[in-house]
Short mmCIF file of C-alpha atoms in Angstrom, two decimals:
data_model
loop_
_atom_site.label_atom_id
_atom_site.label_comp_id
_atom_site.label_asym_id
_atom_site.label_seq_id
_atom_site.Cartn_x
_atom_site.Cartn_y
_atom_site.Cartn_z
CA ASP A 1 13.78 -6.18 -6.75
CA ILE A 2 12.53 -7.57 -3.44
CA GLN A 3 10.04 -10.53 -3.77
CA MET A 4 7.90 -10.66 -0.34
CA THR A 5 5.96 -13.76 0.04
CA GLN A 6 3.53 -14.27 2.47
CA SER A 7 2.28 -17.27 3.96
CA PRO A 8 -0.39 -19.14 4.39
CA SER A 9 -2.50 -17.48 1.53
CA THR A 10 -5.65 -18.21 3.18
CA LEU A 11 -6.25 -18.80 6.97
CA SER A 12 -9.18 -20.07 8.33
CA ALA A 13 -9.91 -19.06 12.18
CA SER A 14 -12.41 -19.12 14.89
CA VAL A 15 -12.90 -15.59 17.47
CA GLY A 16 -10.45 -15.98 20.29
CA ASP A 17 -8.15 -18.25 18.16
CA ARG A 18 -4.42 -16.58 18.00
CA VAL A 19 -3.15 -17.05 15.10
CA THR A 20 0.22 -16.03 13.23
CA ILE A 21 1.26 -15.03 9.46
CA THR A 22 4.18 -15.22 7.93
CA CYS A 23 5.99 -12.80 5.59
CA ARG A 24 9.57 -13.67 4.25
CA ALA A 25 12.19 -11.37 2.10
CA SER A 26 13.92 -12.65 -0.91
CA GLN A 27 17.00 -10.72 0.88
CA THR A 28 18.09 -9.24 4.83
CA LEU A 29 15.98 -6.24 5.00
CA SER A 30 17.04 -4.04 7.81
CA GLY A 31 13.72 -3.48 9.77
CA TRP A 32 11.66 -1.86 7.33
CA LEU A 33 8.49 -4.19 6.74
CA ALA A 34 5.21 -2.72 7.49
CA TRP A 35 1.53 -4.81 8.31
CA TYR A 36 -1.71 -3.71 6.56
CA GLN A 37 -4.75 -4.93 7.36
CA GLN A 38 -7.60 -4.38 3.88
CA LYS A 39 -11.80 -4.96 3.76
CA PRO A 40 -12.92 -4.83 0.97
CA GLY A 41 -13.89 -1.64 -0.69
CA LYS A 42 -11.19 0.06 1.50
CA ALA A 43 -8.25 1.27 1.58
CA PRO A 44 -5.46 -0.55 3.64
CA LYS A 45 -4.88 0.57 7.26
CA VAL A 46 -1.07 0.96 8.60
CA LEU A 47 -1.22 -2.05 11.73
CA ILE A 48 3.07 -2.61 12.48
CA TYR A 49 5.91 -0.74 11.32
CA LYS A 50 8.98 -1.16 11.96
CA ALA A 51 8.46 -4.71 11.91
CA SER A 52 6.76 -4.80 15.11
CA SER A 53 5.94 -0.91 16.46
CA LEU A 54 2.65 -1.13 17.08
CA GLU A 55 0.92 1.95 15.10
CA SER A 56 -1.26 4.58 16.57
CA GLY A 57 -4.65 3.63 17.65
CA VAL A 58 -4.15 -0.30 16.78
CA PRO A 59 -5.01 -2.79 18.99
CA SER A 60 -2.31 -4.50 20.90
CA ARG A 61 -3.64 -7.85 20.37
CA PHE A 62 -1.96 -7.45 16.95
CA SER A 63 1.55 -7.81 16.86
CA GLY A 64 4.90 -7.57 14.86
CA SER A 65 8.59 -9.97 15.59
CA GLY A 66 11.38 -11.02 13.02
CA SER A 67 14.35 -9.70 11.29
CA GLY A 68 16.36 -10.23 8.58
CA THR A 69 14.06 -12.22 5.98
CA GLU A 70 11.82 -13.80 8.41
CA PHE A 71 8.67 -11.20 9.47
CA THR A 72 5.49 -12.45 11.63
CA LEU A 73 2.33 -10.98 12.77
CA THR A 74 -0.08 -12.38 15.17
CA ILE A 75 -2.82 -11.44 16.57
CA GLY A 76 -4.00 -12.59 19.40
CA SER A 77 -7.12 -13.08 20.41
CA LEU A 78 -9.33 -12.85 17.07
CA GLN A 79 -12.24 -10.48 16.86
CA PRO A 80 -14.96 -10.64 14.09
CA ASP A 81 -13.31 -6.89 12.46
CA ASP A 82 -10.10 -8.72 12.50
CA PHE A 83 -11.78 -10.91 9.24
CA ALA A 84 -9.83 -9.46 6.79
CA THR A 85 -6.77 -9.42 4.51
CA TYR A 86 -3.44 -8.55 5.59
CA TYR A 87 -0.24 -7.33 3.53
CA CYS A 88 3.39 -7.18 4.62
CA GLN A 89 5.80 -4.59 2.52
CA GLN A 90 9.11 -3.75 2.48
CA TYR A 91 9.94 -0.38 2.46
CA ASP A 92 13.88 -0.92 2.84
CA SER A 93 13.94 -0.48 -1.02
CA TYR A 94 13.26 1.32 -3.83
CA PRO A 95 10.74 -0.32 -5.48
CA TYR A 96 8.51 -1.32 -2.48
CA THR A 97 7.46 -4.56 -2.21
CA PHE A 98 3.85 -5.76 -1.17
CA GLY A 99 3.88 -9.79 0.09
CA GLN A 100 0.71 -11.66 -2.21
CA GLY A 101 -1.87 -11.41 0.82
CA THR A 102 -3.29 -12.76 3.92
CA LYS A 103 -7.52 -14.14 3.88
CA LEU A 104 -8.64 -14.41 7.19
CA GLU A 105 -11.21 -16.60 7.20
CA ILE A 106 -13.59 -17.46 9.61
CA LYS A 107 -13.77 -20.90 10.15
CA GLN B 1 -4.98 15.50 10.03
CA VAL B 2 -3.64 14.32 6.64
CA GLN B 3 -6.85 13.59 4.24
CA LEU B 4 -5.64 12.31 0.64
CA VAL B 5 -9.17 13.05 -1.46
CA GLN B 6 -8.51 11.16 -4.84
CA SER B 7 -11.10 11.67 -8.62
CA GLY B 8 -14.05 10.00 -9.43
CA ALA B 9 -13.64 6.47 -11.15
CA GLU B 10 -13.57 6.10 -14.97
CA VAL B 11 -14.32 4.41 -17.58
CA LYS B 12 -11.67 4.40 -20.23
CA LYS B 13 -11.11 3.11 -24.09
CA PRO B 14 -8.51 0.41 -24.73
CA GLY B 15 -5.08 3.05 -25.74
CA SER B 16 -6.20 5.67 -23.89
CA SER B 17 -4.77 7.71 -21.29
CA VAL B 18 -6.14 7.93 -17.74
CA LYS B 19 -4.84 11.11 -15.00
CA VAL B 20 -5.76 10.63 -11.47
CA SER B 21 -5.33 13.02 -8.76
CA CYS B 22 -4.71 13.01 -5.66
CA GLN B 23 -5.65 16.14 -3.38
CA THR B 24 -4.64 16.67 0.50
CA SER B 25 -5.19 18.06 3.02
CA GLY B 26 -3.67 18.76 7.00
CA GLY B 27 0.13 18.54 7.15
CA THR B 28 2.83 18.80 4.95
CA PHE B 29 2.81 18.38 0.76
CA SER B 30 5.73 19.29 -0.59
CA THR B 31 8.25 17.19 1.55
CA TYR B 32 7.37 13.27 2.18
CA VAL B 33 6.98 11.44 -1.17
CA ILE B 34 3.57 10.72 -2.41
CA SER B 35 3.15 7.09 -3.69
CA TRP B 36 0.58 5.13 -6.29
CA VAL B 37 -0.50 2.02 -6.06
CA ARG B 38 -2.75 0.18 -7.85
CA GLN B 39 -4.93 -3.38 -7.21
CA ALA B 40 -6.76 -5.14 -9.50
CA PRO B 41 -10.16 -7.19 -8.79
CA GLY B 42 -9.17 -9.13 -6.55
CA GLN B 43 -6.27 -9.31 -6.73
CA GLY B 44 -2.90 -7.91 -3.89
CA LEU B 45 -1.49 -4.38 -4.29
CA GLU B 46 1.45 -2.93 -6.38
CA TRP B 47 3.30 -0.43 -5.35
CA MET B 48 3.65 2.23 -8.95
CA GLY B 49 5.90 4.84 -7.74
CA GLY B 50 6.18 7.67 -5.91
CA ILE B 51 7.52 11.65 -6.03
CA VAL B 52 8.86 14.24 -3.76
CA PRO B 53 6.72 17.07 -5.16
CA VAL B 54 8.91 20.37 -4.15
CA LEU B 55 11.76 18.65 -6.11
CA GLY B 56 9.01 17.48 -8.80
CA THR B 57 11.57 14.00 -9.38
CA ALA B 58 9.62 10.75 -9.38
CA ASN B 59 10.62 7.07 -8.40
CA TYR B 60 8.57 4.48 -11.07
CA VAL B 61 8.46 0.43 -11.32
CA GLN B 62 10.67 -0.68 -13.47
CA LYS B 63 7.35 -2.66 -15.06
CA PHE B 64 5.21 0.81 -15.59
CA GLN B 65 8.15 2.75 -17.09
CA GLY B 66 7.72 4.63 -20.13
CA ARG B 67 3.39 4.18 -19.13
CA VAL B 68 3.06 6.12 -16.30
CA THR B 69 4.02 9.91 -15.23
CA ILE B 70 3.67 11.08 -11.98
CA THR B 71 3.26 15.16 -11.04
CA ALA B 72 2.70 16.59 -8.40
CA ASP B 73 1.83 21.07 -8.00
CA THR B 74 2.57 22.03 -4.56
CA SER B 75 0.46 24.97 -5.00
CA THR B 76 -2.96 23.25 -4.51
CA SER B 77 -0.59 20.26 -2.84
CA THR B 78 -2.26 17.99 -5.56
CA ALA B 79 -0.53 15.16 -6.79
CA TYR B 80 -1.42 13.21 -10.58
CA MET B 81 -0.98 9.86 -12.08
CA GLU B 82 -0.85 9.15 -15.41
CA LEU B 83 -1.13 6.46 -17.23
CA SER B 84 -1.38 5.63 -21.37
CA SER B 85 -1.51 2.86 -23.29
CA LEU B 86 -4.53 1.56 -21.28
CA SER B 87 -5.35 -2.16 -21.94
CA SER B 88 -7.32 -4.46 -19.79
CA GLU B 89 -5.20 -5.85 -17.74
CA ASP B 90 -4.93 -2.31 -16.49
CA THR B 91 -8.07 -1.95 -15.16
CA ALA B 92 -8.01 -1.66 -11.25
CA VAL B 93 -8.25 0.21 -8.32
CA TYR B 94 -5.47 3.56 -8.15
CA TYR B 95 -4.46 4.61 -4.44
CA CYS B 96 -2.68 7.13 -3.46
CA ALA B 97 -0.81 7.24 -0.20
CA ARG B 98 1.89 9.62 1.96
CA ARG B 99 4.65 8.31 4.53
CA GLY B 100 4.13 9.67 7.89
CA ASP B 101 5.86 12.51 9.49
CA SER B 102 8.43 10.77 11.45
CA TYR B 103 11.95 9.72 10.66
CA GLY B 104 11.77 6.55 8.84
CA ALA B 105 8.46 6.34 8.60
CA GLU B 106 8.82 5.07 4.60
CA TYR B 107 5.27 3.20 5.34
CA PHE B 108 2.28 4.38 4.10
CA LEU B 109 0.36 5.41 6.76
CA TYR B 110 -2.32 8.04 4.52
CA TRP B 111 -3.98 6.68 1.48
CA GLY B 112 -6.82 7.93 -1.19
CA GLN B 113 -10.02 6.44 -1.10
CA GLY B 114 -9.22 4.65 -3.81
CA THR B 115 -9.86 5.35 -7.93
CA LEU B 116 -11.49 2.87 -10.46
CA ILE B 117 -9.98 3.04 -13.53
CA THR B 118 -11.70 0.51 -16.53
CA VAL B 119 -10.96 -0.61 -19.06
CA SER B 120 -13.38 -1.60 -21.76
CA SER B 121 -14.37 -1.28 -26.01
#
């Protein structure tokens, strides 16, 4: 199975900050990586797919990059609505696996 | 617009089984994988398995092999996840999710609202 490791586990930041979350895969991916945002009591929502493609309707302050085993999610200028938990997920091969999550908190 | 609507919360006894449904509307049901993802309280997301309804064959995570059965009824566009031999560790929110429509869009674009399963004596 492909293990996905996110860092940091918790991130404290302020509105307007630029933040980056990293996701490392235990094996090389063919770019089939997605990023999700989840708020308490809600289902996850996809932000980025295929490592760097922005899902329709997602604000352009979200961006993804990376290849191989290292990927990043960047939020260009934090808005109040962005404080949530973020997960990466590989869909390169079964079983699909998620990172453990990064909780983005208000500083 | 694709929508996935799940059955309601349940409380189950240890050792029993639970069957959660996921009815889809809009879009194509039969040819796209429907997956099940669970989330224990305060924990992360865990893919359990998925099914291509028209084929009726399912993939399962080895951890759940032998305890989980995922099925689909194409006549009602409904997928099911049955989990047996429940223990307190199975207390979680269970989500169904569907991939996107375009080529290679195997990520989870559409999600059900989640079903809380509580296992307690």
